[in-house]
Amino acid sequence: SQQGEEDPQALSIQEGENATMNCSYKTSINNLQWYRQNSGRGLVHLILIRSNEREKHSGRLRVTLDTSKKSSSLLITASRAADTASYFCATDQGGYALNFGKGTSLLVTP
Amino acid sequence: DADVTQTPRNRITKTGKRIMLECSQTKGHDRMYWYRQDPGLGLRLIYYSFDVKDINKGEISDGYSVSRQAQAKFSLSLESAIPNQTALYFCATSDSIAGRYNEQFFGPGTRLTVL
């Protein structure tokens, strides 16, 4: 069954604003990953955070992980129209395939 | 990702027909996966293969079968398609050897419609 659950399901912001989406999961993990999907296309890996890490940055992306709360957040700073996409968290419990959440749909308007 | 290709990209078929979706990769990865995506349900794992001789059922394998013909090829079959198998299907790969923490690389997807 799906491990991660993203929140909110949909988010609409204006260019230049920050976008924050959250992911909660149920069981212990080795790492948590975030993926982006442009409409109808394949998913693209954005960033991975290991279970012993608390925060990670990649360009305009900032990911946090709180294993005590079994939650993660993805922050996109200074959003652009090109950031419009669906964002999925995926958990790796070790040795098996990833478990994907249902995604957050982000709309960035000019 | 151009390194993971899927054929066909779109397919419309009728109930009861046998359908095969193919996936090829040039990334040299050992692990391959098949997912389906339905609106509002995210991605669900159908089958996965950790090497040519290791194939495992995922969350929703009923009605599907797979074949790992070579390390680079992993095909998904619907023996007798039904309308609720209408979905977007993705193939993905990952590399267990390089220690990449199971980062997955996705193909462009196959949109399958069963009438």
PDB file of C-alpha atoms in Angstrom:
ATOM      1  CA  SER A   1       0.000   0.000   0.000  1.00  0.00           C
ATOM      2  CA  GLN A   2       1.065   3.591  -0.450  1.00  0.00           C
ATOM      3  CA  GLN A   3       3.399   4.744   2.278  1.00  0.00           C
ATOM      4  CA  GLY A   4       3.611   8.471   1.709  1.00  0.00           C
ATOM      5  CA  GLU A   5       0.796  10.966   1.749  1.00  0.00           C
ATOM      6  CA  GLU A   6       1.348  14.477   0.409  1.00  0.00           C
ATOM      7  CA  ASP A   7      -0.402  17.551   1.683  1.00  0.00           C
ATOM      8  CA  PRO A   8      -1.935  19.656   0.277  1.00  0.00           C
ATOM      9  CA  GLN A   9      -3.374  17.829  -2.716  1.00  0.00           C
ATOM     10  CA  ALA A  10      -3.296  21.052  -4.708  1.00  0.00           C
ATOM     11  CA  LEU A  11      -1.491  24.352  -4.274  1.00  0.00           C
ATOM     12  CA  SER A  12      -1.790  27.546  -6.289  1.00  0.00           C
ATOM     13  CA  ILE A  13       0.676  30.416  -5.873  1.00  0.00           C
ATOM     14  CA  GLN A  14       2.086  33.328  -7.817  1.00  0.00           C
ATOM     15  CA  GLU A  15       5.522  33.560  -9.320  1.00  0.00           C
ATOM     16  CA  GLY A  16       8.098  34.629  -6.789  1.00  0.00           C
ATOM     17  CA  GLU A  17       6.300  33.095  -3.837  1.00  0.00           C
ATOM     18  CA  ASN A  18       7.530  30.067  -1.946  1.00  0.00           C
ATOM     19  CA  ALA A  19       5.752  26.730  -2.226  1.00  0.00           C
ATOM     20  CA  THR A  20       5.716  24.242   0.622  1.00  0.00           C
ATOM     21  CA  MET A  21       4.368  20.734   0.419  1.00  0.00           C
ATOM     22  CA  ASN A  22       4.426  18.049   3.046  1.00  0.00           C
ATOM     23  CA  CYS A  23       4.695  14.300   3.118  1.00  0.00           C
ATOM     24  CA  SER A  24       3.791  11.951   5.938  1.00  0.00           C
ATOM     25  CA  TYR A  25       4.614   8.260   6.074  1.00  0.00           C
ATOM     26  CA  LYS A  26       3.874   5.344   8.316  1.00  0.00           C
ATOM     27  CA  THR A  27       6.879   3.103   8.902  1.00  0.00           C
ATOM     28  CA  SER A  28      10.627   3.545   9.296  1.00  0.00           C
ATOM     29  CA  ILE A  29      12.576   4.388   6.168  1.00  0.00           C
ATOM     30  CA  ASN A  30      16.102   4.345   4.776  1.00  0.00           C
ATOM     31  CA  ASN A  31      15.545   7.478   2.767  1.00  0.00           C
ATOM     32  CA  LEU A  32      12.849   9.691   1.341  1.00  0.00           C
ATOM     33  CA  GLN A  33      12.863  11.086  -2.178  1.00  0.00           C
ATOM     34  CA  TRP A  34      10.967  13.796  -3.993  1.00  0.00           C
ATOM     35  CA  TYR A  35      10.023  13.589  -7.659  1.00  0.00           C
ATOM     36  CA  ARG A  36       8.449  16.030 -10.090  1.00  0.00           C
ATOM     37  CA  GLN A  37       6.056  15.117 -12.881  1.00  0.00           C
ATOM     38  CA  ASN A  38       5.147  17.508 -15.633  1.00  0.00           C
ATOM     39  CA  SER A  39       1.711  16.878 -17.073  1.00  0.00           C
ATOM     40  CA  GLY A  40       1.448  13.348 -18.471  1.00  0.00           C
ATOM     41  CA  ARG A  41       5.198  12.767 -18.483  1.00  0.00           C
ATOM     42  CA  GLY A  42       7.579  10.553 -16.574  1.00  0.00           C
ATOM     43  CA  LEU A  43       8.718  11.411 -13.080  1.00  0.00           C
ATOM     44  CA  VAL A  44      12.027  13.138 -12.566  1.00  0.00           C
ATOM     45  CA  HIS A  45      14.073  12.686  -9.409  1.00  0.00           C
ATOM     46  CA  LEU A  46      14.620  15.957  -7.525  1.00  0.00           C
ATOM     47  CA  ILE A  47      16.289  15.245  -4.230  1.00  0.00           C
ATOM     48  CA  LEU A  48      16.946  12.465  -1.738  1.00  0.00           C
ATOM     49  CA  ILE A  49      17.308  12.758   2.015  1.00  0.00           C
ATOM     50  CA  ARG A  50      18.627   9.926   4.132  1.00  0.00           C
ATOM     51  CA  SER A  51      17.039   8.885   7.394  1.00  0.00           C
ATOM     52  CA  ASN A  52      19.983  10.285   9.384  1.00  0.00           C
ATOM     53  CA  GLU A  53      19.758  13.701   7.716  1.00  0.00           C
ATOM     54  CA  ARG A  54      17.485  16.508   8.833  1.00  0.00           C
ATOM     55  CA  GLU A  55      17.795  19.016   6.035  1.00  0.00           C
ATOM     56  CA  LYS A  56      19.103  19.115   2.504  1.00  0.00           C
ATOM     57  CA  HIS A  57      19.363  21.782  -0.167  1.00  0.00           C
ATOM     58  CA  SER A  58      19.571  21.662  -3.932  1.00  0.00           C
ATOM     59  CA  GLY A  59      19.324  24.956  -5.775  1.00  0.00           C
ATOM     60  CA  ARG A  60      15.915  26.444  -4.931  1.00  0.00           C
ATOM     61  CA  LEU A  61      14.814  23.244  -3.211  1.00  0.00           C
ATOM     62  CA  ARG A  62      14.973  22.642   0.500  1.00  0.00           C
ATOM     63  CA  VAL A  63      13.900  19.346   2.017  1.00  0.00           C
ATOM     64  CA  THR A  64      13.508  18.577   5.693  1.00  0.00           C
ATOM     65  CA  LEU A  65      12.958  15.253   7.363  1.00  0.00           C
ATOM     66  CA  ASP A  66      11.607  14.625  10.855  1.00  0.00           C
ATOM     67  CA  THR A  67      11.792  10.891  11.523  1.00  0.00           C
ATOM     68  CA  SER A  68      10.175  11.258  14.954  1.00  0.00           C
ATOM     69  CA  LYS A  69       7.068  12.672  13.286  1.00  0.00           C
ATOM     70  CA  LYS A  70       7.495  10.553  10.157  1.00  0.00           C
ATOM     71  CA  SER A  71       7.176  13.598   7.968  1.00  0.00           C
ATOM     72  CA  SER A  72       9.066  15.547   5.346  1.00  0.00           C
ATOM     73  CA  SER A  73       8.590  18.873   3.649  1.00  0.00           C
ATOM     74  CA  LEU A  74       9.675  20.216   0.290  1.00  0.00           C
ATOM     75  CA  LEU A  75      10.138  23.952  -0.049  1.00  0.00           C
ATOM     76  CA  ILE A  76      10.541  25.559  -3.471  1.00  0.00           C
ATOM     77  CA  THR A  77      11.735  29.127  -3.110  1.00  0.00           C
ATOM     78  CA  ALA A  78      11.026  31.944  -5.555  1.00  0.00           C
ATOM     79  CA  SER A  79       8.677  29.816  -7.629  1.00  0.00           C
ATOM     80  CA  ARG A  80       8.539  30.136 -11.390  1.00  0.00           C
ATOM     81  CA  ALA A  81       5.814  29.239 -13.867  1.00  0.00           C
ATOM     82  CA  ALA A  82       8.056  26.361 -14.998  1.00  0.00           C
ATOM     83  CA  ASP A  83       7.720  24.821 -11.527  1.00  0.00           C
ATOM     84  CA  THR A  84       4.093  24.012 -12.330  1.00  0.00           C
ATOM     85  CA  ALA A  85       3.917  20.240 -11.979  1.00  0.00           C
ATOM     86  CA  SER A  86       2.909  17.459  -9.637  1.00  0.00           C
ATOM     87  CA  TYR A  87       5.305  16.607  -6.832  1.00  0.00           C
ATOM     88  CA  PHE A  88       5.544  13.178  -5.262  1.00  0.00           C
ATOM     89  CA  CYS A  89       7.323  11.918  -2.210  1.00  0.00           C
ATOM     90  CA  ALA A  90       8.577   8.344  -2.225  1.00  0.00           C
ATOM     91  CA  THR A  91       9.869   6.330   0.688  1.00  0.00           C
ATOM     92  CA  ASP A  92      12.539   3.661   0.564  1.00  0.00           C
ATOM     93  CA  GLN A  93      12.233   1.090   3.313  1.00  0.00           C
ATOM     94  CA  GLY A  94      15.334  -0.743   2.225  1.00  0.00           C
ATOM     95  CA  GLY A  95      15.710  -3.532  -0.310  1.00  0.00           C
ATOM     96  CA  TYR A  96      12.390  -3.033  -1.979  1.00  0.00           C
ATOM     97  CA  ALA A  97      10.776  -0.765  -4.483  1.00  0.00           C
ATOM     98  CA  LEU A  98       9.809   2.785  -3.582  1.00  0.00           C
ATOM     99  CA  ASN A  99       6.402   3.651  -2.195  1.00  0.00           C
ATOM    100  CA  PHE A 100       4.959   6.753  -3.810  1.00  0.00           C
ATOM    101  CA  GLY A 101       2.363   9.108  -2.394  1.00  0.00           C
ATOM    102  CA  LYS A 102      -0.549  10.514  -4.365  1.00  0.00           C
ATOM    103  CA  GLY A 103       1.173  13.798  -5.096  1.00  0.00           C
ATOM    104  CA  THR A 104       0.699  17.528  -4.698  1.00  0.00           C
ATOM    105  CA  SER A 105      -0.360  19.453  -7.779  1.00  0.00           C
ATOM    106  CA  LEU A 106       1.403  22.831  -7.878  1.00  0.00           C
ATOM    107  CA  LEU A 107       0.232  25.679 -10.100  1.00  0.00           C
ATOM    108  CA  VAL A 108       2.441  28.748 -10.362  1.00  0.00           C
ATOM    109  CA  THR A 109       0.799  31.659 -12.112  1.00  0.00           C
ATOM    110  CA  PRO A 110       2.684  34.592 -13.644  1.00  0.00           C
TER     111      PRO A 110
ATOM    112  CA  ASP B   1      14.578  10.383 -19.565  1.00  0.00           C
ATOM    113  CA  ALA B   2      15.795   9.323 -22.998  1.00  0.00           C
ATOM    114  CA  ASP B   3      17.787   6.472 -21.440  1.00  0.00           C
ATOM    115  CA  VAL B   4      14.549   4.690 -20.573  1.00  0.00           C
ATOM    116  CA  THR B   5      12.225   4.162 -23.501  1.00  0.00           C
ATOM    117  CA  GLN B   6       8.734   2.755 -23.648  1.00  0.00           C
ATOM    118  CA  THR B   7       6.745   1.469 -26.588  1.00  0.00           C
ATOM    119  CA  PRO B   8       4.091   2.132 -27.593  1.00  0.00           C
ATOM    120  CA  ARG B   9       3.510   5.630 -26.222  1.00  0.00           C
ATOM    121  CA  ASN B  10      -0.219   5.421 -26.776  1.00  0.00           C
ATOM    122  CA  ARG B  11      -2.471   2.433 -27.328  1.00  0.00           C
ATOM    123  CA  ILE B  12      -6.183   1.984 -27.652  1.00  0.00           C
ATOM    124  CA  THR B  13      -7.454  -1.552 -27.481  1.00  0.00           C
ATOM    125  CA  LYS B  14     -10.624  -3.522 -26.831  1.00  0.00           C
ATOM    126  CA  THR B  15     -11.698  -5.597 -23.885  1.00  0.00           C
ATOM    127  CA  GLY B  16     -10.277  -9.102 -24.008  1.00  0.00           C
ATOM    128  CA  LYS B  17      -7.287  -8.297 -26.200  1.00  0.00           C
ATOM    129  CA  ARG B  18      -3.752  -9.209 -25.223  1.00  0.00           C
ATOM    130  CA  ILE B  19      -1.450  -6.231 -24.909  1.00  0.00           C
ATOM    131  CA  MET B  20       2.285  -5.993 -24.364  1.00  0.00           C
ATOM    132  CA  LEU B  21       4.049  -2.869 -23.228  1.00  0.00           C
ATOM    133  CA  GLU B  22       7.778  -2.783 -23.660  1.00  0.00           C
ATOM    134  CA  CYS B  23      10.531  -1.011 -21.796  1.00  0.00           C
ATOM    135  CA  SER B  24      14.178  -0.723 -22.712  1.00  0.00           C
ATOM    136  CA  GLN B  25      17.005   1.037 -20.911  1.00  0.00           C
ATOM    137  CA  THR B  26      20.542   1.962 -21.789  1.00  0.00           C
ATOM    138  CA  LYS B  27      21.529   3.027 -18.287  1.00  0.00           C
ATOM    139  CA  GLY B  28      23.007  -0.366 -17.396  1.00  0.00           C
ATOM    140  CA  HIS B  29      20.808  -0.571 -14.302  1.00  0.00           C
ATOM    141  CA  ASP B  30      19.981  -3.924 -12.785  1.00  0.00           C
ATOM    142  CA  ARG B  31      16.611  -3.063 -11.309  1.00  0.00           C
ATOM    143  CA  MET B  32      13.448  -2.370 -13.313  1.00  0.00           C
ATOM    144  CA  TYR B  33       9.884  -1.564 -12.323  1.00  0.00           C
ATOM    145  CA  TRP B  34       6.408  -1.213 -13.778  1.00  0.00           C
ATOM    146  CA  TYR B  35       3.949   1.267 -12.283  1.00  0.00           C
ATOM    147  CA  ARG B  36       0.504   2.426 -13.235  1.00  0.00           C
ATOM    148  CA  GLN B  37      -0.820   5.880 -12.561  1.00  0.00           C
ATOM    149  CA  ASP B  38      -4.487   6.718 -12.190  1.00  0.00           C
ATOM    150  CA  PRO B  39      -5.849  10.197 -11.519  1.00  0.00           C
ATOM    151  CA  GLY B  40      -5.927  10.881  -7.796  1.00  0.00           C
ATOM    152  CA  LEU B  41      -4.231   7.603  -6.894  1.00  0.00           C
ATOM    153  CA  GLY B  42      -0.609   8.377  -7.565  1.00  0.00           C
ATOM    154  CA  LEU B  43       1.728   5.615  -8.699  1.00  0.00           C
ATOM    155  CA  ARG B  44       1.135   2.019  -7.791  1.00  0.00           C
ATOM    156  CA  LEU B  45       3.694  -0.712  -8.268  1.00  0.00           C
ATOM    157  CA  ILE B  46       2.704  -3.611 -10.514  1.00  0.00           C
ATOM    158  CA  TYR B  47       5.889  -5.699 -10.739  1.00  0.00           C
ATOM    159  CA  TYR B  48       9.562  -5.211 -10.091  1.00  0.00           C
ATOM    160  CA  SER B  49      12.699  -7.084 -11.030  1.00  0.00           C
ATOM    161  CA  PHE B  50      16.013  -6.840  -9.217  1.00  0.00           C
ATOM    162  CA  ASP B  51      17.796  -8.824 -11.896  1.00  0.00           C
ATOM    163  CA  VAL B  52      16.966 -11.085 -14.824  1.00  0.00           C
ATOM    164  CA  LYS B  53      16.095 -14.044 -12.593  1.00  0.00           C
ATOM    165  CA  ASP B  54      14.416 -12.106  -9.810  1.00  0.00           C
ATOM    166  CA  ILE B  55      10.863 -10.932 -10.486  1.00  0.00           C
ATOM    167  CA  ASN B  56       8.468  -9.868  -7.778  1.00  0.00           C
ATOM    168  CA  LYS B  57       4.836  -8.912  -7.559  1.00  0.00           C
ATOM    169  CA  GLY B  58       3.971  -5.430  -6.485  1.00  0.00           C
ATOM    170  CA  GLU B  59       0.878  -3.953  -4.944  1.00  0.00           C
ATOM    171  CA  ILE B  60      -1.452  -4.572  -7.898  1.00  0.00           C
ATOM    172  CA  SER B  61      -0.142  -7.484  -9.978  1.00  0.00           C
ATOM    173  CA  ASP B  62      -3.478  -9.207 -10.652  1.00  0.00           C
ATOM    174  CA  GLY B  63      -4.292  -9.192 -14.352  1.00  0.00           C
ATOM    175  CA  TYR B  64      -0.691  -8.474 -15.335  1.00  0.00           C
ATOM    176  CA  SER B  65       2.401 -10.515 -16.115  1.00  0.00           C
ATOM    177  CA  VAL B  66       5.976  -9.512 -16.881  1.00  0.00           C
ATOM    178  CA  SER B  67       9.042 -10.812 -18.619  1.00  0.00           C
ATOM    179  CA  ARG B  68      12.630  -9.726 -18.059  1.00  0.00           C
ATOM    180  CA  GLN B  69      14.150 -10.768 -21.379  1.00  0.00           C
ATOM    181  CA  ALA B  70      17.532  -9.234 -20.645  1.00  0.00           C
ATOM    182  CA  GLN B  71      18.980  -6.818 -18.163  1.00  0.00           C
ATOM    183  CA  ALA B  72      17.945  -3.974 -20.430  1.00  0.00           C
ATOM    184  CA  LYS B  73      14.422  -5.119 -21.273  1.00  0.00           C
ATOM    185  CA  PHE B  74      11.356  -5.539 -19.128  1.00  0.00           C
ATOM    186  CA  SER B  75       7.941  -6.046 -20.691  1.00  0.00           C
ATOM    187  CA  LEU B  76       4.489  -5.887 -19.157  1.00  0.00           C
ATOM    188  CA  SER B  77       1.593  -7.936 -20.520  1.00  0.00           C
ATOM    189  CA  LEU B  78      -2.108  -7.713 -20.066  1.00  0.00           C
ATOM    190  CA  GLU B  79      -3.349 -11.149 -21.089  1.00  0.00           C
ATOM    191  CA  SER B  80      -6.965 -10.085 -21.403  1.00  0.00           C
ATOM    192  CA  ALA B  81      -7.375  -6.349 -21.092  1.00  0.00           C
ATOM    193  CA  ILE B  82     -10.313  -4.883 -19.202  1.00  0.00           C
ATOM    194  CA  PRO B  83     -11.531  -1.264 -19.047  1.00  0.00           C
ATOM    195  CA  ASN B  84     -10.306  -0.641 -15.499  1.00  0.00           C
ATOM    196  CA  GLN B  85      -6.771  -1.218 -16.745  1.00  0.00           C
ATOM    197  CA  THR B  86      -7.055   2.064 -18.598  1.00  0.00           C
ATOM    198  CA  ALA B  87      -4.206   4.110 -17.111  1.00  0.00           C
ATOM    199  CA  LEU B  88      -0.820   5.663 -17.669  1.00  0.00           C
ATOM    200  CA  TYR B  89       1.921   3.048 -17.342  1.00  0.00           C
ATOM    201  CA  PHE B  90       5.493   3.852 -16.400  1.00  0.00           C
ATOM    202  CA  CYS B  91       8.646   1.833 -16.498  1.00  0.00           C
ATOM    203  CA  ALA B  92      11.496   2.819 -14.192  1.00  0.00           C
ATOM    204  CA  THR B  93      15.026   1.685 -13.461  1.00  0.00           C
ATOM    205  CA  SER B  94      17.459   1.957 -10.594  1.00  0.00           C
ATOM    206  CA  ASP B  95      21.009   0.913  -9.899  1.00  0.00           C
ATOM    207  CA  SER B  96      21.680  -1.109  -6.797  1.00  0.00           C
ATOM    208  CA  ILE B  97      25.366  -1.466  -7.507  1.00  0.00           C
ATOM    209  CA  ALA B  98      26.439   2.150  -7.490  1.00  0.00           C
ATOM    210  CA  GLY B  99      24.857   2.799  -4.123  1.00  0.00           C
ATOM    211  CA  ARG B 100      22.517   5.412  -5.469  1.00  0.00           C
ATOM    212  CA  TYR B 101      19.980   4.834  -2.713  1.00  0.00           C
ATOM    213  CA  ASN B 102      17.372   3.516  -5.076  1.00  0.00           C
ATOM    214  CA  GLU B 103      16.926   6.712  -7.046  1.00  0.00           C
ATOM    215  CA  GLN B 104      14.647   5.782  -9.902  1.00  0.00           C
ATOM    216  CA  PHE B 105      14.698   6.900 -13.531  1.00  0.00           C
ATOM    217  CA  PHE B 106      11.412   6.889 -15.373  1.00  0.00           C
ATOM    218  CA  GLY B 107      10.420   6.362 -18.954  1.00  0.00           C
ATOM    219  CA  PRO B 108       8.009   8.722 -20.730  1.00  0.00           C
ATOM    220  CA  GLY B 109       4.991   6.531 -20.082  1.00  0.00           C
ATOM    221  CA  THR B 110       2.461   4.589 -22.144  1.00  0.00           C
ATOM    222  CA  ARG B 111      -1.123   5.803 -22.178  1.00  0.00           C
ATOM    223  CA  LEU B 112      -3.343   2.738 -22.484  1.00  0.00           C
ATOM    224  CA  THR B 113      -7.065   2.914 -23.126  1.00  0.00           C
ATOM    225  CA  VAL B 114      -9.175  -0.230 -22.967  1.00  0.00           C
ATOM    226  CA  LEU B 115     -12.605   0.144 -24.540  1.00  0.00           C
TER     227      LEU B 115
END
